[in-house]
């Protein structure tokens, strides 16, 4: 299958700073592809090369089978690029709505070059607002809406030109958890209803886990791991990915309350990730029996990824270094992914 978005060997340099370094990424039609990383990882810069809001310093960009950029120059005319951009919608953390215009007028703003008469324009805008659940708010102004409702208006506006790709650049970062989930669920529904490919840029693993089917993890301008979400969640290869897998804000917040930096050197914190169907509920008890570990369970959670239940535990083991190795070996033989966590640097960031 030909990728709908094909980025090959992308470099982006600002002066002496290389923000993106030799990145290759393919996104298939219908994907919800999560690009995750901490601030400054280069994820927004990379994704902005898809519609050439950021031109690469090197590499090639192809979208829907057309090469837009290659050999350090644009491969199509600027007019053609404008047409291509209309088929790539974008939403951002800040909604960028026109405060003096109504909700309907904000959506209509994206259609000013569409050649529609007033009746056609209103019909299209109301249809878009209906898609995002805001048809009854057409005559309201942005100040009369909640943050989540304003983001829905921004999504309706991004869909105005019937794009087949939607880029979400930290679009839920300014929203509370409940509203964030509502917006993510809306993006998931639009992905299914409209066969819309979604590229989701975020620093929150919870957002990716909720809706994405694929993931790329970025660090220092490079993709360090990418592929199927479920496989990467179960078998993370890089330390940063392992942090993200167990990095739910709730888990970090709970673990921080233990003040683990004050426990003895022999007390070591581990994160366990496993498929519920593969591991018995007594895996930690079995470990205690086998090695006399007396493990303390500090946190436990079960999530569903691609229809399969995945368990996460944080446990504290008080063992000498040799017994620590034996414990890890025991758990890994039970198909548990084990990650050693730093007791002193867990944060809510």
mmCIF file of C-alpha atoms in Angstrom:
data_model
loop_
_atom_site.group_PDB
_atom_site.id
_atom_site.type_symbol
_atom_site.label_atom_id
_atom_site.label_comp_id
_atom_site.label_asym_id
_atom_site.label_seq_id
_atom_site.Cartn_x
_atom_site.Cartn_y
_atom_site.Cartn_z
ATOM 1 C CA UNK A 1 0.000 0.000 0.000
ATOM 2 C CA UNK A 2 1.309 3.454 -0.944
ATOM 3 C CA UNK A 3 1.538 5.750 2.056
ATOM 4 C CA UNK A 4 -0.795 8.733 2.038
ATOM 5 C CA UNK A 5 1.917 10.770 3.749
ATOM 6 C CA UNK A 6 5.516 9.879 2.934
ATOM 7 C CA UNK A 7 8.323 11.811 4.599
ATOM 8 C CA UNK A 8 11.795 10.649 3.575
ATOM 9 C CA UNK A 9 15.060 11.625 5.293
ATOM 10 C CA UNK A 10 13.696 14.927 6.575
ATOM 11 C CA UNK A 11 16.116 17.466 8.057
ATOM 12 C CA UNK A 12 15.034 20.847 9.379
ATOM 13 C CA UNK A 13 17.747 23.290 10.410
ATOM 14 C CA UNK A 14 17.378 26.696 12.046
ATOM 15 C CA UNK A 15 20.776 28.413 11.916
ATOM 16 C CA UNK A 16 23.130 26.070 13.742
ATOM 17 C CA UNK A 17 20.313 24.073 15.326
ATOM 18 C CA UNK A 18 19.076 20.906 13.636
ATOM 19 C CA UNK A 19 15.494 20.593 14.913
ATOM 20 C CA UNK A 20 14.717 17.463 12.850
ATOM 21 C CA UNK A 21 17.403 14.959 11.893
ATOM 22 C CA UNK A 22 17.034 12.478 9.027
ATOM 23 C CA UNK A 23 13.462 11.428 9.836
ATOM 24 C CA UNK A 24 11.518 9.000 7.658
ATOM 25 C CA UNK A 25 7.815 8.458 8.374
ATOM 26 C CA UNK A 26 4.913 6.951 6.426
ATOM 27 C CA UNK A 27 1.258 7.404 7.356
ATOM 28 C CA UNK A 28 -1.348 5.204 5.673
ATOM 29 C CA UNK A 29 -4.836 6.397 4.708
ATOM 30 C CA UNK A 30 -7.211 6.037 7.651
ATOM 31 C CA UNK A 31 -4.489 5.985 10.311
ATOM 32 C CA UNK A 32 -4.686 7.902 13.536
ATOM 33 C CA UNK A 33 -0.939 8.315 13.893
ATOM 34 C CA UNK A 34 0.328 9.648 17.202
ATOM 35 C CA UNK A 35 3.623 11.565 17.178
ATOM 36 C CA UNK A 36 4.711 11.830 20.791
ATOM 37 C CA UNK A 37 7.631 13.460 22.562
ATOM 38 C CA UNK A 38 8.508 16.032 25.183
ATOM 39 C CA UNK A 39 8.682 19.759 24.406
ATOM 40 C CA UNK A 40 11.514 20.524 21.998
ATOM 41 C CA UNK A 41 11.605 17.000 20.550
ATOM 42 C CA UNK A 42 10.883 18.357 17.053
ATOM 43 C CA UNK A 43 7.473 16.762 16.581
ATOM 44 C CA UNK A 44 5.567 19.926 15.590
ATOM 45 C CA UNK A 45 8.383 21.032 13.269
ATOM 46 C CA UNK A 46 8.380 17.608 11.590
ATOM 47 C CA UNK A 47 4.623 17.465 11.095
ATOM 48 C CA UNK A 48 4.486 21.012 9.700
ATOM 49 C CA UNK A 49 6.601 19.749 6.789
ATOM 50 C CA UNK A 50 3.602 17.653 5.655
ATOM 51 C CA UNK A 51 1.878 20.743 4.244
ATOM 52 C CA UNK A 52 5.163 22.660 3.893
ATOM 53 C CA UNK A 53 4.288 25.304 6.445
ATOM 54 C CA UNK A 54 7.866 24.378 7.325
ATOM 55 C CA UNK A 55 10.080 23.564 4.365
ATOM 56 C CA UNK A 56 12.698 20.896 5.094
ATOM 57 C CA UNK A 57 16.385 21.643 4.730
ATOM 58 C CA UNK A 58 16.769 18.202 3.156
ATOM 59 C CA UNK A 59 14.567 15.256 2.278
ATOM 60 C CA UNK A 60 11.345 14.713 0.360
ATOM 61 C CA UNK A 61 7.650 15.183 1.139
ATOM 62 C CA UNK A 62 4.906 13.320 -0.742
ATOM 63 C CA UNK A 63 1.186 13.537 0.002
ATOM 64 C CA UNK A 64 -1.538 11.555 -1.767
ATOM 65 C CA UNK A 65 0.946 10.312 -4.328
ATOM 66 C CA UNK A 66 2.252 13.770 -5.284
ATOM 67 C CA UNK A 67 5.821 14.793 -4.455
ATOM 68 C CA UNK A 68 5.565 18.280 -2.981
ATOM 69 C CA UNK A 69 9.193 18.828 -2.035
ATOM 70 C CA UNK A 70 12.479 17.208 -3.046
ATOM 71 C CA UNK A 71 16.115 18.156 -3.683
ATOM 72 C CA UNK A 72 15.738 21.220 -1.449
ATOM 73 C CA UNK A 73 13.026 22.809 -3.566
ATOM 74 C CA UNK A 74 9.301 22.854 -4.186
ATOM 75 C CA UNK A 75 8.216 20.373 -6.848
ATOM 76 C CA UNK A 76 4.840 21.994 -7.623
ATOM 77 C CA UNK A 77 3.717 25.584 -8.217
ATOM 78 C CA UNK A 78 2.719 27.801 -5.292
ATOM 79 C CA UNK A 79 -0.869 27.795 -6.555
ATOM 80 C CA UNK A 80 -0.877 23.993 -6.580
ATOM 81 C CA UNK A 81 0.579 23.995 -3.067
ATOM 82 C CA UNK A 82 -2.280 26.211 -1.867
ATOM 83 C CA UNK A 83 -4.755 23.707 -3.318
ATOM 84 C CA UNK A 84 -2.936 20.812 -1.634
ATOM 85 C CA UNK A 85 -2.958 22.639 1.702
ATOM 86 C CA UNK A 86 -6.734 22.996 1.591
ATOM 87 C CA UNK A 87 -6.926 19.200 1.761
ATOM 88 C CA UNK A 88 -4.816 19.148 4.932
ATOM 89 C CA UNK A 89 -6.735 20.600 7.880
ATOM 90 C CA UNK A 90 -4.955 21.762 11.048
ATOM 91 C CA UNK A 91 -6.065 22.378 14.612
ATOM 92 C CA UNK A 92 -3.895 23.812 17.379
ATOM 93 C CA UNK A 93 -3.681 24.220 21.153
ATOM 94 C CA UNK A 94 -4.940 27.791 20.796
ATOM 95 C CA UNK A 95 -8.218 27.828 18.891
ATOM 96 C CA UNK A 96 -7.438 30.977 16.851
ATOM 97 C CA UNK A 97 -11.101 31.912 16.492
ATOM 98 C CA UNK A 98 -12.306 35.339 15.403
ATOM 99 C CA UNK A 99 -13.875 36.765 18.553
ATOM 100 C CA UNK A 100 -16.039 39.324 16.734
ATOM 101 C CA UNK A 101 -17.549 36.698 14.426
ATOM 102 C CA UNK A 102 -20.228 34.122 15.220
ATOM 103 C CA UNK A 103 -19.514 30.405 15.318
ATOM 104 C CA UNK A 104 -21.015 30.010 11.842
ATOM 105 C CA UNK A 105 -18.993 32.944 10.496
ATOM 106 C CA UNK A 106 -15.799 31.442 11.947
ATOM 107 C CA UNK A 107 -16.390 28.245 9.994
ATOM 108 C CA UNK A 108 -17.396 30.193 6.881
ATOM 109 C CA UNK A 109 -14.080 32.094 7.012
ATOM 110 C CA UNK A 110 -12.281 28.951 5.814
ATOM 111 C CA UNK A 111 -14.587 28.816 2.775
ATOM 112 C CA UNK A 112 -14.094 32.352 1.488
ATOM 113 C CA UNK A 113 -12.374 31.052 -1.678
ATOM 114 C CA UNK A 114 -14.753 28.121 -2.224
ATOM 115 C CA UNK A 115 -17.051 29.995 -4.632
ATOM 116 C CA UNK A 116 -20.247 29.147 -2.739
ATOM 117 C CA UNK A 117 -23.329 31.386 -2.687
ATOM 118 C CA UNK A 118 -24.816 32.439 0.659
ATOM 119 C CA UNK A 119 -27.303 29.562 0.815
ATOM 120 C CA UNK A 120 -24.687 26.946 -0.066
ATOM 121 C CA UNK A 121 -22.242 28.467 2.412
ATOM 122 C CA UNK A 122 -24.723 28.386 5.294
ATOM 123 C CA UNK A 123 -25.752 24.822 4.459
ATOM 124 C CA UNK A 124 -22.122 23.634 4.418
ATOM 125 C CA UNK A 125 -21.292 25.408 7.682
ATOM 126 C CA UNK A 126 -24.345 24.048 9.495
ATOM 127 C CA UNK A 127 -23.484 20.556 8.301
ATOM 128 C CA UNK A 128 -19.952 20.935 9.659
ATOM 129 C CA UNK A 129 -21.218 22.269 12.985
ATOM 130 C CA UNK A 130 -23.625 19.331 13.159
ATOM 131 C CA UNK A 131 -20.670 16.966 12.674
ATOM 132 C CA UNK A 132 -18.966 18.394 15.760
ATOM 133 C CA UNK A 133 -22.163 18.675 17.818
ATOM 134 C CA UNK A 134 -22.541 22.462 17.709
ATOM 135 C CA UNK A 135 -25.303 23.109 15.183
ATOM 136 C CA UNK A 136 -27.435 24.798 17.849
ATOM 137 C CA UNK A 137 -24.597 27.222 18.644
ATOM 138 C CA UNK A 138 -24.233 28.679 15.151
ATOM 139 C CA UNK A 139 -25.237 32.208 16.247
ATOM 140 C CA UNK A 140 -23.128 32.229 19.411
ATOM 141 C CA UNK A 141 -19.794 34.019 19.754
ATOM 142 C CA UNK A 142 -16.570 32.302 20.883
ATOM 143 C CA UNK A 143 -16.629 34.063 24.275
ATOM 144 C CA UNK A 144 -19.967 32.377 24.988
ATOM 145 C CA UNK A 145 -18.448 28.901 24.527
ATOM 146 C CA UNK A 146 -16.375 26.634 26.733
ATOM 147 C CA UNK A 147 -12.819 25.714 25.731
ATOM 148 C CA UNK A 148 -13.964 22.338 24.443
ATOM 149 C CA UNK A 149 -16.714 23.941 22.370
ATOM 150 C CA UNK A 150 -14.256 26.441 20.916
ATOM 151 C CA UNK A 151 -11.984 23.581 19.895
ATOM 152 C CA UNK A 152 -14.961 21.903 18.209
ATOM 153 C CA UNK A 153 -15.508 25.097 16.200
ATOM 154 C CA UNK A 154 -11.832 24.999 15.216
ATOM 155 C CA UNK A 155 -12.265 21.374 14.104
ATOM 156 C CA UNK A 156 -15.359 22.268 12.039
ATOM 157 C CA UNK A 157 -13.370 25.085 10.401
ATOM 158 C CA UNK A 158 -10.472 22.705 9.682
ATOM 159 C CA UNK A 159 -12.926 20.345 7.950
ATOM 160 C CA UNK A 160 -14.500 23.108 5.842
ATOM 161 C CA UNK A 161 -12.614 22.292 2.627
ATOM 162 C CA UNK A 162 -13.276 18.552 3.006
ATOM 163 C CA UNK A 163 -9.670 17.567 3.771
ATOM 164 C CA UNK A 164 -8.574 13.959 3.775
ATOM 165 C CA UNK A 165 -5.841 14.649 6.362
ATOM 166 C CA UNK A 166 -6.253 16.417 9.717
ATOM 167 C CA UNK A 167 -3.216 17.484 11.763
ATOM 168 C CA UNK A 168 -3.841 18.002 15.467
ATOM 169 C CA UNK A 169 -0.929 19.944 16.966
ATOM 170 C CA UNK A 170 -1.257 19.656 20.772
ATOM 171 C CA UNK A 171 -4.947 20.484 20.253
ATOM 172 C CA UNK A 172 -6.019 19.142 23.655
ATOM 173 C CA UNK A 173 -3.170 20.560 25.753
ATOM 174 C CA UNK A 174 -5.195 23.512 27.055
ATOM 175 C CA UNK A 175 -8.244 21.422 27.961
ATOM 176 C CA UNK A 176 -9.240 19.627 31.153
ATOM 177 C CA UNK A 177 -9.096 15.793 31.145
ATOM 178 C CA UNK A 178 -12.829 15.251 30.570
ATOM 179 C CA UNK A 179 -12.959 17.718 27.675
ATOM 180 C CA UNK A 180 -9.730 16.291 26.266
ATOM 181 C CA UNK A 181 -11.322 12.846 26.081
ATOM 182 C CA UNK A 182 -14.416 14.297 24.397
ATOM 183 C CA UNK A 183 -12.288 15.976 21.711
ATOM 184 C CA UNK A 184 -10.226 12.808 21.187
ATOM 185 C CA UNK A 185 -13.412 10.762 20.849
ATOM 186 C CA UNK A 186 -14.684 13.285 18.300
ATOM 187 C CA UNK A 187 -11.476 12.921 16.267
ATOM 188 C CA UNK A 188 -11.864 9.141 16.435
ATOM 189 C CA UNK A 189 -15.480 9.383 15.203
ATOM 190 C CA UNK A 190 -14.515 11.728 12.368
ATOM 191 C CA UNK A 191 -11.720 9.343 11.396
ATOM 192 C CA UNK A 192 -14.304 6.570 10.974
ATOM 193 C CA UNK A 193 -17.161 8.623 9.488
ATOM 194 C CA UNK A 194 -15.106 10.602 6.977
ATOM 195 C CA UNK A 195 -12.229 8.160 6.370
ATOM 196 C CA UNK A 196 -10.102 10.994 7.695
ATOM 197 C CA UNK A 197 -6.408 10.396 8.320
ATOM 198 C CA UNK A 198 -5.381 12.046 11.607
ATOM 199 C CA UNK A 199 -1.851 12.968 12.667
ATOM 200 C CA UNK A 200 -1.945 13.575 16.408
ATOM 201 C CA UNK A 201 0.969 15.555 17.893
ATOM 202 C CA UNK A 202 1.092 15.331 21.675
ATOM 203 C CA UNK A 203 3.290 14.958 24.730
ATOM 204 C CA UNK A 204 0.590 12.895 26.465
ATOM 205 C CA UNK A 205 0.662 9.117 26.087
ATOM 206 C CA UNK A 206 -2.908 8.949 27.403
ATOM 207 C CA UNK A 207 -4.135 10.802 24.309
ATOM 208 C CA UNK A 208 -2.321 8.421 21.968
ATOM 209 C CA UNK A 209 -3.529 5.345 23.830
ATOM 210 C CA UNK A 210 -7.134 6.495 23.617
ATOM 211 C CA UNK A 211 -7.428 6.839 19.835
ATOM 212 C CA UNK A 212 -4.246 6.088 17.845
ATOM 213 C CA UNK A 213 -3.456 2.882 15.994
ATOM 214 C CA UNK A 214 0.185 3.807 15.300
ATOM 215 C CA UNK A 215 2.809 5.822 17.107
ATOM 216 C CA UNK A 216 6.169 7.492 16.565
ATOM 217 C CA UNK A 217 8.271 8.551 19.565
ATOM 218 C CA UNK A 218 10.548 11.558 19.026
ATOM 219 C CA UNK A 219 13.575 12.678 21.006
ATOM 220 C CA UNK A 220 16.143 15.343 20.086
ATOM 221 C CA UNK A 221 14.790 15.725 16.556
ATOM 222 C CA UNK A 222 14.784 12.011 15.743
ATOM 223 C CA UNK A 223 12.200 9.245 15.703
ATOM 224 C CA UNK A 224 13.584 6.685 18.121
ATOM 225 C CA UNK A 225 10.728 4.185 17.839
ATOM 226 C CA UNK A 226 7.665 3.792 15.619
ATOM 227 C CA UNK A 227 5.024 1.276 14.622
ATOM 228 C CA UNK A 228 1.814 -0.354 15.837
ATOM 229 C CA UNK A 229 0.663 1.168 19.134
ATOM 230 C CA UNK A 230 -0.133 -2.138 20.804
ATOM 231 C CA UNK A 231 3.224 -3.695 19.950
ATOM 232 C CA UNK A 232 5.191 -0.655 21.078
ATOM 233 C CA UNK A 233 3.148 -0.421 24.264
ATOM 234 C CA UNK A 234 3.858 -4.073 25.082
ATOM 235 C CA UNK A 235 7.455 -4.190 23.844
ATOM 236 C CA UNK A 236 9.041 -0.719 24.124
ATOM 237 C CA UNK A 237 12.701 -0.754 23.097
ATOM 238 C CA UNK A 238 13.914 2.690 24.132
ATOM 239 C CA UNK A 239 14.053 4.154 27.622
ATOM 240 C CA UNK A 240 11.976 7.205 26.664
ATOM 241 C CA UNK A 241 9.270 4.974 25.185
ATOM 242 C CA UNK A 242 9.228 2.928 28.374
ATOM 243 C CA UNK A 243 8.701 6.144 30.329
ATOM 244 C CA UNK A 244 5.779 7.137 28.121
ATOM 245 C CA UNK A 245 4.170 3.689 28.362
ATOM 246 C CA UNK A 246 4.040 3.969 32.131
ATOM 247 C CA UNK A 247 3.802 7.735 32.195
ATOM 248 C CA UNK A 248 0.104 8.234 32.839
ATOM 249 C CA UNK A 249 -0.315 11.428 34.856
ATOM 250 C CA UNK A 250 -2.435 9.602 37.406
ATOM 251 C CA UNK A 251 0.271 6.986 37.966
ATOM 252 C CA UNK A 252 3.011 9.593 38.276
ATOM 253 C CA UNK A 253 0.939 11.667 40.670
ATOM 254 C CA UNK A 254 0.229 8.645 42.879
ATOM 255 C CA UNK A 255 3.841 7.479 42.872
ATOM 256 C CA UNK A 256 5.073 10.967 43.754
ATOM 257 C CA UNK A 257 3.027 10.894 46.970
ATOM 258 C CA UNK A 258 5.200 8.030 48.244
ATOM 259 C CA UNK A 259 8.356 10.221 48.438
ATOM 260 C CA UNK A 260 10.327 7.273 47.127
ATOM 261 C CA UNK A 261 13.629 9.154 47.057
ATOM 262 C CA UNK A 262 13.766 8.646 50.835
ATOM 263 C CA UNK A 263 13.623 4.835 50.801
ATOM 264 C CA UNK A 264 16.749 2.712 51.154
ATOM 265 C CA UNK A 265 19.167 1.983 48.322
ATOM 266 C CA UNK A 266 18.011 -1.632 48.180
ATOM 267 C CA UNK A 267 14.395 -0.612 47.550
ATOM 268 C CA UNK A 268 13.965 -0.502 43.785
ATOM 269 C CA UNK A 269 10.890 0.640 41.844
ATOM 270 C CA UNK A 270 9.811 -1.317 38.776
ATOM 271 C CA UNK A 271 7.090 -0.844 36.199
ATOM 272 C CA UNK A 272 5.457 -4.029 34.893
ATOM 273 C CA UNK A 273 3.444 -4.091 31.658
ATOM 274 C CA UNK A 274 1.712 -7.227 30.420
ATOM 275 C CA UNK A 275 -1.215 -8.649 28.471
ATOM 276 C CA UNK A 276 -3.923 -9.682 30.933
ATOM 277 C CA UNK A 277 -4.616 -12.866 28.966
ATOM 278 C CA UNK A 278 -0.955 -13.924 29.171
ATOM 279 C CA UNK A 279 -0.269 -13.298 32.847
ATOM 280 C CA UNK A 280 -2.099 -14.644 35.884
ATOM 281 C CA UNK A 281 -3.389 -12.193 38.470
ATOM 282 C CA UNK A 282 -0.989 -13.727 40.985
ATOM 283 C CA UNK A 283 2.221 -12.931 39.094
ATOM 284 C CA UNK A 284 3.537 -10.694 41.914
ATOM 285 C CA UNK A 285 2.478 -13.250 44.537
ATOM 286 C CA UNK A 286 4.246 -15.936 42.491
ATOM 287 C CA UNK A 287 7.356 -13.760 42.505
ATOM 288 C CA UNK A 288 7.149 -13.433 46.296
ATOM 289 C CA UNK A 289 6.917 -17.220 46.677
ATOM 290 C CA UNK A 290 9.734 -17.938 44.241
ATOM 291 C CA UNK A 291 12.253 -15.397 45.578
ATOM 292 C CA UNK A 292 10.822 -14.322 48.938
ATOM 293 C CA UNK A 293 10.675 -10.751 47.664
ATOM 294 C CA UNK A 294 7.733 -9.311 49.621
ATOM 295 C CA UNK A 295 6.942 -6.913 46.786
ATOM 296 C CA UNK A 296 4.879 -3.812 47.537
ATOM 297 C CA UNK A 297 2.335 -2.916 44.846
ATOM 298 C CA UNK A 298 2.173 0.895 44.677
ATOM 299 C CA UNK A 299 -0.002 1.343 41.595
ATOM 300 C CA UNK A 300 -2.084 -0.796 39.271
ATOM 301 C CA UNK A 301 -4.115 -0.084 36.160
ATOM 302 C CA UNK A 302 -5.790 -1.902 33.258
ATOM 303 C CA UNK A 303 -6.338 -0.308 29.846
ATOM 304 C CA UNK A 304 -7.750 -1.537 26.566
ATOM 305 C CA UNK A 305 -5.590 -1.217 23.446
ATOM 306 C CA UNK A 306 -6.976 -2.471 20.137
ATOM 307 C CA UNK A 307 -9.571 -4.517 21.996
ATOM 308 C CA UNK A 308 -7.078 -6.200 24.335
ATOM 309 C CA UNK A 309 -6.691 -5.630 28.075
ATOM 310 C CA UNK A 310 -3.208 -4.474 29.099
ATOM 311 C CA UNK A 311 -2.118 -4.319 32.734
ATOM 312 C CA UNK A 312 0.380 -1.933 34.323
ATOM 313 C CA UNK A 313 1.801 -2.293 37.842
ATOM 314 C CA UNK A 314 4.341 -0.279 39.799
ATOM 315 C CA UNK A 315 6.030 -2.388 42.468
ATOM 316 C CA UNK A 316 8.739 -1.756 45.046
ATOM 317 C CA UNK A 317 11.254 -4.561 45.674
ATOM 318 C CA UNK A 318 13.737 -4.647 48.546
ATOM 319 C CA UNK A 319 16.461 -6.986 47.249
ATOM 320 C CA UNK A 320 20.203 -7.077 46.775
ATOM 321 C CA UNK A 321 21.516 -6.638 43.221
ATOM 322 C CA UNK A 322 21.704 -10.378 42.490
ATOM 323 C CA UNK A 323 18.141 -10.973 43.655
ATOM 324 C CA UNK A 324 17.013 -7.951 41.609
ATOM 325 C CA UNK A 325 18.381 -9.653 38.476
ATOM 326 C CA UNK A 326 16.640 -12.907 39.399
ATOM 327 C CA UNK A 327 13.346 -11.081 39.912
ATOM 328 C CA UNK A 328 13.566 -9.379 36.512
ATOM 329 C CA UNK A 329 14.394 -12.707 34.837
ATOM 330 C CA UNK A 330 11.447 -14.396 36.585
ATOM 331 C CA UNK A 331 9.005 -11.712 35.428
ATOM 332 C CA UNK A 332 10.319 -11.554 31.854
ATOM 333 C CA UNK A 333 9.908 -15.330 31.567
ATOM 334 C CA UNK A 334 6.233 -14.704 32.398
ATOM 335 C CA UNK A 335 5.940 -12.323 29.380
ATOM 336 C CA UNK A 336 6.063 -9.222 31.582
ATOM 337 C CA UNK A 337 7.852 -6.108 30.259
ATOM 338 C CA UNK A 338 9.941 -4.823 33.172
ATOM 339 C CA UNK A 339 11.285 -1.266 33.396
ATOM 340 C CA UNK A 340 13.404 0.050 36.250
ATOM 341 C CA UNK A 341 12.131 3.475 37.353
ATOM 342 C CA UNK A 342 14.121 6.265 38.983
ATOM 343 C CA UNK A 343 12.684 6.811 42.453
ATOM 344 C CA UNK A 344 13.800 10.410 42.672
ATOM 345 C CA UNK A 345 12.817 12.039 39.389
ATOM 346 C CA UNK A 346 9.205 11.088 38.753
ATOM 347 C CA UNK A 347 7.395 14.247 37.676
ATOM 348 C CA UNK A 348 3.974 15.334 36.486
ATOM 349 C CA UNK A 349 5.425 16.975 33.352
#
